[in-house]
């Protein structure tokens, strides 16, 4: 979200939570959009989307790192009527983009894909400059990577080790290991699963998800006038 202020500077506010949270199914995504509009109706909105299959794999790995105990199918197929949980609709991007178009107008909303930023970040920065109405600038290109996704065998190890650590997703474990013993257990499980080469993501579930998002991606492509090459 970008807010223009009198001396022609631009303040940027960026947080993943502004689009809702994946583990809670983005239940308050529209509520947040309405609140942003109520507080700052002249804001410019920047939305970055990512191929849903890559996004779901990333979400699962991140949740396991934070203490999640379930398998991939539990995250995607699980249903909870007593509380919020992940819902595939959260990644129907045409819904949230359409909402922001409705509130702010399409000319005040910029939509970019994660993949296009990776492939040509200079082009993205140039488009961002134009959208924000600021002087042209470019970032120095860096090969340094941040928040790199862990390999599958480390995630499989975390899923088992998480049973013995207190976390938001497992607040009452039956037995708690100290930090040193937890790390030792995780390293041992990493060695085991690396030899076993686990498959975290079932192909049949990924195919179902690809089919599920096809129409949504077609709708989004029409909204932003981009065919979303490489998306389901």
GROMACS .gro file of C-alpha atoms in nm:
model
  232
    1UNK     CA    1   0.000   0.000   0.000
    2UNK     CA    2   0.141   0.342  -0.093
    3UNK     CA    3   0.018   0.671   0.054
    4UNK     CA    4   0.105   1.006  -0.104
    5UNK     CA    5   0.195   1.282   0.144
    6UNK     CA    6   0.220   1.658   0.082
    7UNK     CA    7   0.596   1.692   0.010
    8UNK     CA    8   0.566   1.438  -0.274
    9UNK     CA    9   0.736   1.157  -0.087
   10UNK     CA   10   0.569   0.818  -0.083
   11UNK     CA   11   0.524   0.607   0.228
   12UNK     CA   12   0.513   0.233   0.168
   13UNK     CA   13   0.344  -0.010   0.405
   14UNK     CA   14   0.413  -0.377   0.332
   15UNK     CA   15   0.298  -0.683   0.527
   16UNK     CA   16   0.173  -1.024   0.415
   17UNK     CA   17  -0.096  -1.005   0.682
   18UNK     CA   18  -0.268  -0.724   0.488
   19UNK     CA   19  -0.410  -0.989   0.253
   20UNK     CA   20  -0.515  -1.220   0.535
   21UNK     CA   21  -0.326  -1.517   0.677
   22UNK     CA   22  -0.306  -1.852   0.494
   23UNK     CA   23  -0.343  -2.070   0.803
   24UNK     CA   24  -0.673  -1.901   0.891
   25UNK     CA   25  -0.794  -1.921   0.533
   26UNK     CA   26  -0.778  -1.547   0.481
   27UNK     CA   27  -1.116  -1.515   0.655
   28UNK     CA   28  -1.066  -1.142   0.715
   29UNK     CA   29  -0.912  -1.047   0.377
   30UNK     CA   30  -1.210  -0.837   0.270
   31UNK     CA   31  -1.247  -0.685   0.618
   32UNK     CA   32  -0.887  -0.564   0.602
   33UNK     CA   33  -0.944  -0.423   0.252
   34UNK     CA   34  -1.248  -0.231   0.374
   35UNK     CA   35  -1.054  -0.093   0.671
   36UNK     CA   36  -0.765   0.021   0.451
   37UNK     CA   37  -1.011   0.202   0.225
   38UNK     CA   38  -1.189   0.358   0.521
   39UNK     CA   39  -0.859   0.488   0.664
   40UNK     CA   40  -0.693   0.593   0.339
   41UNK     CA   41  -0.922   0.588   0.034
   42UNK     CA   42  -0.662   0.759  -0.188
   43UNK     CA   43  -0.397   0.492  -0.135
   44UNK     CA   44  -0.237   0.303  -0.419
   45UNK     CA   45  -0.242  -0.074  -0.373
   46UNK     CA   46   0.037  -0.310  -0.480
   47UNK     CA   47  -0.049  -0.681  -0.496
   48UNK     CA   48   0.200  -0.958  -0.579
   49UNK     CA   49   0.064  -1.303  -0.662
   50UNK     CA   50   0.245  -1.635  -0.703
   51UNK     CA   51   0.167  -1.962  -0.880
   52UNK     CA   52  -0.073  -2.131  -0.638
   53UNK     CA   53   0.104  -2.468  -0.640
   54UNK     CA   54   0.435  -2.308  -0.546
   55UNK     CA   55   0.257  -2.091  -0.292
   56UNK     CA   56   0.086  -2.382  -0.120
   57UNK     CA   57   0.411  -2.579  -0.099
   58UNK     CA   58   0.579  -2.273   0.053
   59UNK     CA   59   0.293  -2.220   0.299
   60UNK     CA   60   0.314  -2.581   0.414
   61UNK     CA   61   0.690  -2.567   0.467
   62UNK     CA   62   0.665  -2.241   0.657
   63UNK     CA   63   0.391  -2.374   0.884
   64UNK     CA   64   0.590  -2.688   0.963
   65UNK     CA   65   0.890  -2.473   1.056
   66UNK     CA   66   0.657  -2.290   1.296
   67UNK     CA   67   0.536  -2.611   1.462
   68UNK     CA   68   0.265  -2.761   1.239
   69UNK     CA   69   0.232  -3.138   1.287
   70UNK     CA   70   0.017  -3.240   0.992
   71UNK     CA   71   0.103  -3.382   0.653
   72UNK     CA   72   0.044  -3.183   0.334
   73UNK     CA   73  -0.290  -3.356   0.273
   74UNK     CA   74  -0.403  -3.257   0.624
   75UNK     CA   75  -0.343  -2.891   0.544
   76UNK     CA   76  -0.517  -2.897   0.206
   77UNK     CA   77  -0.795  -3.146   0.273
   78UNK     CA   78  -0.860  -3.077   0.639
   79UNK     CA   79  -1.192  -2.928   0.743
   80UNK     CA   80  -1.260  -2.762   1.075
   81UNK     CA   81  -1.601  -2.645   1.187
   82UNK     CA   82  -1.478  -2.537   1.533
   83UNK     CA   83  -1.214  -2.296   1.411
   84UNK     CA   84  -1.047  -2.141   1.112
   85UNK     CA   85  -0.801  -2.334   0.899
   86UNK     CA   86  -0.642  -2.316   0.555
   87UNK     CA   87  -0.892  -2.288   0.271
   88UNK     CA   88  -0.790  -2.318  -0.097
   89UNK     CA   89  -1.017  -2.023  -0.182
   90UNK     CA   90  -0.763  -1.799  -0.009
   91UNK     CA   91  -0.545  -1.832  -0.321
   92UNK     CA   92  -0.820  -1.745  -0.571
   93UNK     CA   93  -0.647  -1.419  -0.650
   94UNK     CA   94  -0.920  -1.284  -0.873
   95UNK     CA   95  -1.140  -1.244  -0.564
   96UNK     CA   96  -0.904  -1.020  -0.367
   97UNK     CA   97  -0.790  -0.826  -0.675
   98UNK     CA   98  -1.153  -0.772  -0.772
   99UNK     CA   99  -1.225  -0.644  -0.422
  100UNK     CA  100  -0.946  -0.386  -0.437
  101UNK     CA  101  -1.052  -0.283  -0.788
  102UNK     CA  102  -1.402  -0.227  -0.650
  103UNK     CA  103  -1.279  -0.017  -0.357
  104UNK     CA  104  -0.996   0.184  -0.512
  105UNK     CA  105  -1.045   0.157  -0.888
  106UNK     CA  106  -0.828  -0.045  -1.124
  107UNK     CA  107  -0.598   0.253  -1.196
  108UNK     CA  108  -0.504   0.265  -0.826
  109UNK     CA  109  -0.414  -0.104  -0.803
  110UNK     CA  110  -0.095  -0.260  -0.941
  111UNK     CA  111  -0.079  -0.639  -0.972
  112UNK     CA  112   0.251  -0.817  -1.038
  113UNK     CA  113   0.354  -1.180  -1.034
  114UNK     CA  114   0.629  -1.315  -0.813
  115UNK     CA  115   0.770  -1.499  -1.113
  116UNK     CA  116   0.803  -1.182  -1.323
  117UNK     CA  117   0.989  -1.008  -1.041
  118UNK     CA  118   1.237  -1.295  -1.021
  119UNK     CA  119   1.293  -1.303  -1.395
  120UNK     CA  120   1.332  -0.926  -1.445
  121UNK     CA  121   1.333  -0.719  -1.129
  122UNK     CA  122   1.452  -0.407  -1.315
  123UNK     CA  123   1.138  -0.412  -1.528
  124UNK     CA  124   0.927  -0.450  -1.213
  125UNK     CA  125   1.098  -0.157  -1.041
  126UNK     CA  126   1.048   0.058  -1.352
  127UNK     CA  127   0.675  -0.028  -1.359
  128UNK     CA  128   0.655   0.043  -0.986
  129UNK     CA  129   0.819   0.384  -1.029
  130UNK     CA  130   0.566   0.476  -1.296
  131UNK     CA  131   0.273   0.352  -1.088
  132UNK     CA  132   0.383   0.551  -0.782
  133UNK     CA  133   0.474   0.858  -0.983
  134UNK     CA  134   0.828   0.881  -0.842
  135UNK     CA  135   1.160   0.949  -1.011
  136UNK     CA  136   1.314   0.652  -1.191
  137UNK     CA  137   1.556   0.449  -0.986
  138UNK     CA  138   1.697   0.098  -0.989
  139UNK     CA  139   1.818  -0.127  -0.711
  140UNK     CA  140   2.163  -0.278  -0.720
  141UNK     CA  141   2.134  -0.640  -0.829
  142UNK     CA  142   2.228  -0.880  -0.552
  143UNK     CA  143   2.283  -1.253  -0.571
  144UNK     CA  144   2.223  -1.293  -0.198
  145UNK     CA  145   1.917  -1.500  -0.114
  146UNK     CA  146   1.696  -1.457   0.191
  147UNK     CA  147   1.449  -1.692   0.359
  148UNK     CA  148   1.548  -1.981   0.133
  149UNK     CA  149   1.305  -2.272   0.141
  150UNK     CA  150   1.432  -2.575   0.330
  151UNK     CA  151   1.471  -2.907   0.145
  152UNK     CA  152   1.196  -3.167   0.184
  153UNK     CA  153   1.396  -3.393   0.416
  154UNK     CA  154   1.447  -3.111   0.668
  155UNK     CA  155   1.076  -3.030   0.666
  156UNK     CA  156   0.990  -3.398   0.719
  157UNK     CA  157   1.229  -3.398   1.016
  158UNK     CA  158   1.072  -3.085   1.164
  159UNK     CA  159   0.722  -3.236   1.138
  160UNK     CA  160   0.822  -3.523   1.365
  161UNK     CA  161   1.042  -3.320   1.600
  162UNK     CA  162   0.765  -3.062   1.645
  163UNK     CA  163   0.580  -3.313   1.862
  164UNK     CA  164   0.833  -3.242   2.136
  165UNK     CA  165   0.839  -2.862   2.128
  166UNK     CA  166   0.591  -2.604   2.252
  167UNK     CA  167   0.463  -2.379   1.974
  168UNK     CA  168   0.153  -2.183   1.878
  169UNK     CA  169   0.039  -2.482   1.672
  170UNK     CA  170   0.125  -2.736   1.941
  171UNK     CA  171   0.081  -2.550   2.271
  172UNK     CA  172   0.054  -2.860   2.490
  173UNK     CA  173   0.300  -3.130   2.378
  174UNK     CA  174   0.300  -3.450   2.579
  175UNK     CA  175   0.674  -3.419   2.633
  176UNK     CA  176   0.902  -3.118   2.584
  177UNK     CA  177   1.265  -3.147   2.485
  178UNK     CA  178   1.504  -2.869   2.567
  179UNK     CA  179   1.637  -2.662   2.277
  180UNK     CA  180   1.965  -2.854   2.262
  181UNK     CA  181   1.796  -3.195   2.257
  182UNK     CA  182   1.539  -3.073   2.006
  183UNK     CA  183   1.817  -2.967   1.767
  184UNK     CA  184   1.992  -3.301   1.816
  185UNK     CA  185   1.669  -3.487   1.738
  186UNK     CA  186   1.608  -3.272   1.431
  187UNK     CA  187   1.960  -3.333   1.297
  188UNK     CA  188   1.919  -3.708   1.348
  189UNK     CA  189   1.583  -3.709   1.170
  190UNK     CA  190   1.732  -3.499   0.887
  191UNK     CA  191   1.994  -3.767   0.829
  192UNK     CA  192   1.725  -4.039   0.830
  193UNK     CA  193   1.488  -3.861   0.592
  194UNK     CA  194   1.769  -3.752   0.359
  195UNK     CA  195   1.849  -4.119   0.304
  196UNK     CA  196   1.479  -4.201   0.263
  197UNK     CA  197   1.406  -3.911   0.019
  198UNK     CA  198   1.051  -3.835   0.139
  199UNK     CA  199   0.778  -3.701  -0.091
  200UNK     CA  200   0.602  -3.426   0.098
  201UNK     CA  201   0.357  -3.332  -0.176
  202UNK     CA  202   0.124  -3.588  -0.333
  203UNK     CA  203   0.100  -3.548  -0.713
  204UNK     CA  204  -0.271  -3.627  -0.722
  205UNK     CA  205  -0.349  -3.348  -0.475
  206UNK     CA  206  -0.137  -3.101  -0.674
  207UNK     CA  207  -0.325  -3.198  -0.992
  208UNK     CA  208  -0.658  -3.141  -0.818
  209UNK     CA  209  -0.542  -2.800  -0.700
  210UNK     CA  210  -0.421  -2.706  -1.049
  211UNK     CA  211  -0.767  -2.786  -1.187
  212UNK     CA  212  -0.930  -2.598  -0.900
  213UNK     CA  213  -0.749  -2.272  -0.978
  214UNK     CA  214  -0.784  -2.272  -1.357
  215UNK     CA  215  -1.099  -2.062  -1.379
  216UNK     CA  216  -0.982  -1.822  -1.110
  217UNK     CA  217  -0.657  -1.762  -1.298
  218UNK     CA  218  -0.844  -1.707  -1.623
  219UNK     CA  219  -1.058  -1.447  -1.444
  220UNK     CA  220  -0.750  -1.280  -1.298
  221UNK     CA  221  -0.577  -1.275  -1.636
  222UNK     CA  222  -0.873  -1.090  -1.781
  223UNK     CA  223  -0.879  -0.843  -1.490
  224UNK     CA  224  -0.513  -0.748  -1.515
  225UNK     CA  225  -0.477  -0.813  -1.890
  226UNK     CA  226  -0.200  -1.066  -1.841
  227UNK     CA  227  -0.231  -1.433  -1.947
  228UNK     CA  228  -0.038  -1.549  -1.635
  229UNK     CA  229   0.193  -1.782  -1.829
  230UNK     CA  230   0.294  -2.085  -1.625
  231UNK     CA  231  -0.003  -2.068  -1.387
  232UNK     CA  232  -0.252  -2.357  -1.362
   0.00000   0.00000   0.00000
